[in-house]
Amino acid sequence: MSAVGRAIPHESAEGHVTGEARYTDDLLDRHAGALHAWPVVSTLAHAELIAIDARAAEALPGVVKVLTAADVPGENEAGPVRHDEPLFPSEIMFHGQPIAWVLGETLDAARRGAAAVVVELRELVAVLTMREALTAERFSTDPLVIRHGDPEAVIASASHVLEGELEIGGQEHFYLETHAALACWDEAGLPLVHSSTQHPSETQLIIARVLGRPRSEVTCQSLRMGGAFGGKETQANGFAALAALGLQITGRPVRVRLDRQHDMAMTGKRHPFWARYRVAHDEQGQLLACELELFADGGYSLDLSKAIMFRALFHCDGCYRWPNLRVVGRVLQTHKTSQTAFRGFGGPQGALVGEELLDRVARACALPVEQVRARNFYRAGDLTHYGQPLRDAERIERVFERVRMRGDFDRRQAEVAEFNATHPHEKRGLAIVPIKFGISFTTAFLNQAGALVLIYGDGSVQVNHGGTEMGQGLHTKIQQIAADTLGVPLDAIRLMPTRTDKVPNTSATAASSGADLNGAAVELACLSLRERLAELAGRLLGVEPSALRFAEGRVEAGERSLRFAELAARAHVERISLFATGYYATPGIHFDEPSGRGKPFHYFTFGAAISEVEVDGFTGQYRLRRVDIVHDVGDSISPLVDRGQIEGGFIQGLGWLTCEELVWDAKGRLATRGASTYKLPSIGECPDEFDVELLPMAHEPTVVRGSKAVGEPPFLLALSVREALRAAVAAFAQGPVSRVELGCPSTAEAVYWAIERVR
Ligand code: MTE
Ligand code: MOS
């Protein structure tokens, strides 16, 4: 049986559950004498740094060095896109920002040292909310615009127009492994930095910049991450650079590992959004036109906020055709952590607004919302608002109808109505929501990947590629692709830690495209090796190379065969090269910012979910009774891994939409800095029944092995939970309501107030 398409566990599953799998900070046991770093953090959200006095700290036993801006030999700058993130700031930009770092013989010494550093600050006015930032005109980007048709004219002459606004909360990544880096010398006395990073190449670049060294002198390795979710796409860079700086200054290995409170207070989160809209529709619920403004709270620096806003603009249409649409996005600057990538990368915020609009139109027309959804689906031949043809638009209806059947939607809706009629204090809600998600980095040049595959004389194989493993199963899929292409057993393939000295100039493992890009590069490398080996095997067996089959560790043609290991040994003797690189660049993607037109995505993935909730009218508390999902992953390379991604993505989306609530106090201090105050979804929030189906017959011809990306899209399926809650809230009203306002996140408290409003 082919290794591709087989339902196997994650390659490190056993290591994950037994604790054997090693993470960056576990490597500390190999570095005797490593110093520990602890930050001196700001107690104000916005301030001028007047002075730092480290004398008392450096006099303490066990304190080796207090690192400040004066120690930076290169550029004091960690910003990935714009140079607006000094590693050691002179202007404090958020509460909890690191000002200086103390290196100690022990963590305790470093911590005591940090407490002894005297920092003089002059407080400045802090801008903490999006509304304040808008009034003060503090922006991190220009307005980004996509325009299609003539929405202003249509809205001006339409008979049904509605308007409103909506605020959407952010989200903490809460990866189990907090940020970590360990810097040591390599054999040449140059920095080798282990980092829990999604983007080793950029981490290498920032380290080199801070140290004032060429990139070739810096090696960065990302062994595996204990979750990342976008939170380690850029945010790991500064901590790795800090460790490397400590190494360079003291000559000793340096370990940085944030504790949970620091990680939450210091690192960027999902962007909170604020939407304002005007919508025109007809009385059948047909969408006519929309003018939409999206604001994002980007925090203090740019980071990836512009690309994140663009992805929100690209996804505000959801699965629906808007004949006229103008959407303007702008990132606001506030004195908070620099908000960053988080699973979906702005797409979920955009799609959430889209569903909000659909629901408003349906209720304004007093029509069932699922009917209004289906009526407005994109059809084959439609273009999106940015002018990309929507290939496979019919899959929207396919996943929608399929989950409707599998989830028995129509019958259950009647049951819910019956339940609601007989229960004055508890109401159930049922919703079915389709999603689409565009796959590719919308910055076109990032869509490239490389691989380096080595076959040894005994037939065993090492695979290097540019992607990083964060639990999503990328290495598992790569192993399957390599094993299948070379025709060897899975355990003949060893995946090497991701390192910048193996594949250079890689992109972050992000935008869900890790397997699409790196999988294709690995396949190409394996194919060129197979071609060389087939040539030789053909000669040895006296057959045409094209007649050979590579499978199960053998190369065969009819009765004749060779072991793969024999063939590799023979190739070595015959001086045939047994290593190859592979390089893949996604063809045909482009986007023109000024005109807002292009084909930013190689393809789209689709899915649909039904959620059913039961809400208590006295408290707003609720339970998720059942979830049904049909999701499109093309031809799955690894069905078990894909199922894990769908379930995990959905639950993470559920957390964002229902229980996870970030609270900043009036001084800009993050009040929710741990699991005791920041409610994560746990087993109690999981649905009682959870059915996931991978859409059958879903071959994607333009991607490696006919597969589709899966990492982020399922996150959006949780929108069905929000819509189910809305349906339940509506059921508390006497008769139909023309609007159900529901706070986001829809915590029990938000649901309670939504019920009060409809009552
Ligand atoms: N799954 C796990 N277990 N851990 C993670 O950190 N990150 C998500 C998703 N699934 C993540 C995950 C995010 S944000 C992305 S972009 C993709 O995985 C990245 O990996 P891929 O491109 O290989 O799918
Ligand atoms: Mo994922 S947010 O693209 O790292």
PDB file of N, CA, C and O in Angstrom, residues 214-236:
ATOM      1  N   PRO A 214      27.787  38.589   8.599  1.00  0.00           N
ATOM      2  CA  PRO A 214      27.093  38.069   7.407  1.00  0.00           C
ATOM      3  C   PRO A 214      26.242  36.860   7.801  1.00  0.00           C
ATOM      4  O   PRO A 214      26.574  36.157   8.776  1.00  0.00           O
ATOM      5  N   ARG A 215      25.205  36.615   7.059  1.00  0.00           N
ATOM      6  CA  ARG A 215      24.309  35.510   7.415  1.00  0.00           C
ATOM      7  C   ARG A 215      25.026  34.166   7.373  1.00  0.00           C
ATOM      8  O   ARG A 215      24.658  33.241   8.102  1.00  0.00           O
ATOM      9  N   SER A 216      26.030  34.044   6.524  1.00  0.00           N
ATOM     10  CA  SER A 216      26.736  32.759   6.407  1.00  0.00           C
ATOM     11  C   SER A 216      27.440  32.373   7.710  1.00  0.00           C
ATOM     12  O   SER A 216      27.773  31.209   7.915  1.00  0.00           O
ATOM     13  N   GLU A 217      27.659  33.338   8.587  1.00  0.00           N
ATOM     14  CA  GLU A 217      28.326  33.011   9.856  1.00  0.00           C
ATOM     15  C   GLU A 217      27.349  32.562  10.936  1.00  0.00           C
ATOM     16  O   GLU A 217      27.759  32.167  12.027  1.00  0.00           O
ATOM     17  N   VAL A 218      26.051  32.676  10.640  1.00  0.00           N
ATOM     18  CA  VAL A 218      25.039  32.354  11.649  1.00  0.00           C
ATOM     19  C   VAL A 218      24.232  31.145  11.193  1.00  0.00           C
ATOM     20  O   VAL A 218      23.718  31.121  10.074  1.00  0.00           O
ATOM     21  N   THR A 219      24.119  30.146  12.058  1.00  0.00           N
ATOM     22  CA  THR A 219      23.268  28.990  11.755  1.00  0.00           C
ATOM     23  C   THR A 219      22.096  28.998  12.723  1.00  0.00           C
ATOM     24  O   THR A 219      22.285  29.205  13.923  1.00  0.00           O
ATOM     25  N   CYS A 220      20.924  28.778  12.180  1.00  0.00           N
ATOM     26  CA  CYS A 220      19.741  28.712  13.032  1.00  0.00           C
ATOM     27  C   CYS A 220      19.056  27.379  12.813  1.00  0.00           C
ATOM     28  O   CYS A 220      18.893  26.933  11.670  1.00  0.00           O
ATOM     29  N   GLN A 221      18.706  26.750  13.894  1.00  0.00           N
ATOM     30  CA  GLN A 221      18.021  25.455  13.818  1.00  0.00           C
ATOM     31  C   GLN A 221      16.704  25.503  14.571  1.00  0.00           C
ATOM     32  O   GLN A 221      16.631  26.005  15.686  1.00  0.00           O
ATOM     33  N   SER A 222      15.671  24.975  13.938  1.00  0.00           N
ATOM     34  CA  SER A 222      14.377  24.813  14.608  1.00  0.00           C
ATOM     35  C   SER A 222      14.082  23.327  14.654  1.00  0.00           C
ATOM     36  O   SER A 222      13.731  22.716  13.654  1.00  0.00           O
ATOM     37  N   LEU A 223      14.261  22.748  15.821  1.00  0.00           N
ATOM     38  CA  LEU A 223      14.151  21.294  15.977  1.00  0.00           C
ATOM     39  C   LEU A 223      12.707  20.868  15.802  1.00  0.00           C
ATOM     40  O   LEU A 223      12.360  20.088  14.928  1.00  0.00           O
ATOM     41  N   ARG A 224      11.870  21.378  16.599  1.00  0.00           N
ATOM     42  CA  ARG A 224      10.414  21.230  16.518  1.00  0.00           C
ATOM     43  C   ARG A 224       9.847  22.237  17.496  1.00  0.00           C
ATOM     44  O   ARG A 224      10.564  22.710  18.387  1.00  0.00           O
ATOM     45  N   MET A 225       8.592  22.601  17.303  1.00  0.00           N
ATOM     46  CA  MET A 225       7.955  23.540  18.230  1.00  0.00           C
ATOM     47  C   MET A 225       6.811  22.856  18.947  1.00  0.00           C
ATOM     48  O   MET A 225       6.090  22.054  18.350  1.00  0.00           O
ATOM     49  N   GLY A 226       6.622  23.237  20.186  1.00  0.00           N
ATOM     50  CA  GLY A 226       5.482  22.733  20.950  1.00  0.00           C
ATOM     51  C   GLY A 226       4.295  23.632  20.710  1.00  0.00           C
ATOM     52  O   GLY A 226       3.749  24.255  21.608  1.00  0.00           O
ATOM     53  N   GLY A 227       3.934  23.750  19.439  1.00  0.00           N
ATOM     54  CA  GLY A 227       2.874  24.658  19.005  1.00  0.00           C
ATOM     55  C   GLY A 227       3.454  26.009  18.659  1.00  0.00           C
ATOM     56  O   GLY A 227       4.456  26.468  19.238  1.00  0.00           O
ATOM     57  N   ALA A 228       2.844  26.642  17.684  1.00  0.00           N
ATOM     58  CA  ALA A 228       3.298  27.956  17.224  1.00  0.00           C
ATOM     59  C   ALA A 228       2.086  28.794  16.803  1.00  0.00           C
ATOM     60  O   ALA A 228       1.897  29.910  17.269  1.00  0.00           O
ATOM     61  N   PHE A 229       1.275  28.261  15.894  1.00  0.00           N
ATOM     62  CA  PHE A 229       0.003  28.863  15.493  1.00  0.00           C
ATOM     63  C   PHE A 229       0.147  30.256  14.906  1.00  0.00           C
ATOM     64  O   PHE A 229      -0.773  31.064  14.978  1.00  0.00           O
ATOM     65  N   GLY A 230       1.320  30.558  14.371  1.00  0.00           N
ATOM     66  CA  GLY A 230       1.580  31.895  13.833  1.00  0.00           C
ATOM     67  C   GLY A 230       2.351  32.754  14.822  1.00  0.00           C
ATOM     68  O   GLY A 230       2.999  33.722  14.443  1.00  0.00           O
ATOM     69  N   GLY A 231       2.294  32.383  16.096  1.00  0.00           N
ATOM     70  CA  GLY A 231       2.936  33.164  17.151  1.00  0.00           C
ATOM     71  C   GLY A 231       4.457  33.086  17.127  1.00  0.00           C
ATOM     72  O   GLY A 231       5.127  33.821  17.865  1.00  0.00           O
ATOM     73  N   LYS A 232       4.996  32.200  16.280  1.00  0.00           N
ATOM     74  CA  LYS A 232       6.453  32.101  16.171  1.00  0.00           C
ATOM     75  C   LYS A 232       6.892  32.338  14.731  1.00  0.00           C
ATOM     76  O   LYS A 232       7.936  31.880  14.311  1.00  0.00           O
ATOM     77  N   GLU A 233       6.037  33.056  13.983  1.00  0.00           N
ATOM     78  CA  GLU A 233       6.405  33.374  12.600  1.00  0.00           C
ATOM     79  C   GLU A 233       7.428  34.517  12.586  1.00  0.00           C
ATOM     80  O   GLU A 233       8.398  34.475  11.850  1.00  0.00           O
ATOM     81  N   THR A 234       7.206  35.532  13.410  1.00  0.00           N
ATOM     82  CA  THR A 234       8.176  36.630  13.539  1.00  0.00           C
ATOM     83  C   THR A 234       8.630  36.816  14.984  1.00  0.00           C
ATOM     84  O   THR A 234       9.714  37.328  15.224  1.00  0.00           O
ATOM     85  N   GLN A 235       7.791  36.430  15.930  1.00  0.00           N
ATOM     86  CA  GLN A 235       8.016  36.819  17.321  1.00  0.00           C
ATOM     87  C   GLN A 235       9.202  36.120  17.966  1.00  0.00           C
ATOM     88  O   GLN A 235       9.686  36.564  19.008  1.00  0.00           O
ATOM     89  N   ALA A 236       9.675  35.037  17.359  1.00  0.00           N
ATOM     90  CA  ALA A 236      10.818  34.335  17.937  1.00  0.00           C
ATOM     91  C   ALA A 236      12.128  35.063  17.651  1.00  0.00           C
ATOM     92  O   ALA A 236      13.127  34.846  18.350  1.00  0.00           O
TER      93      ALA A 236
END
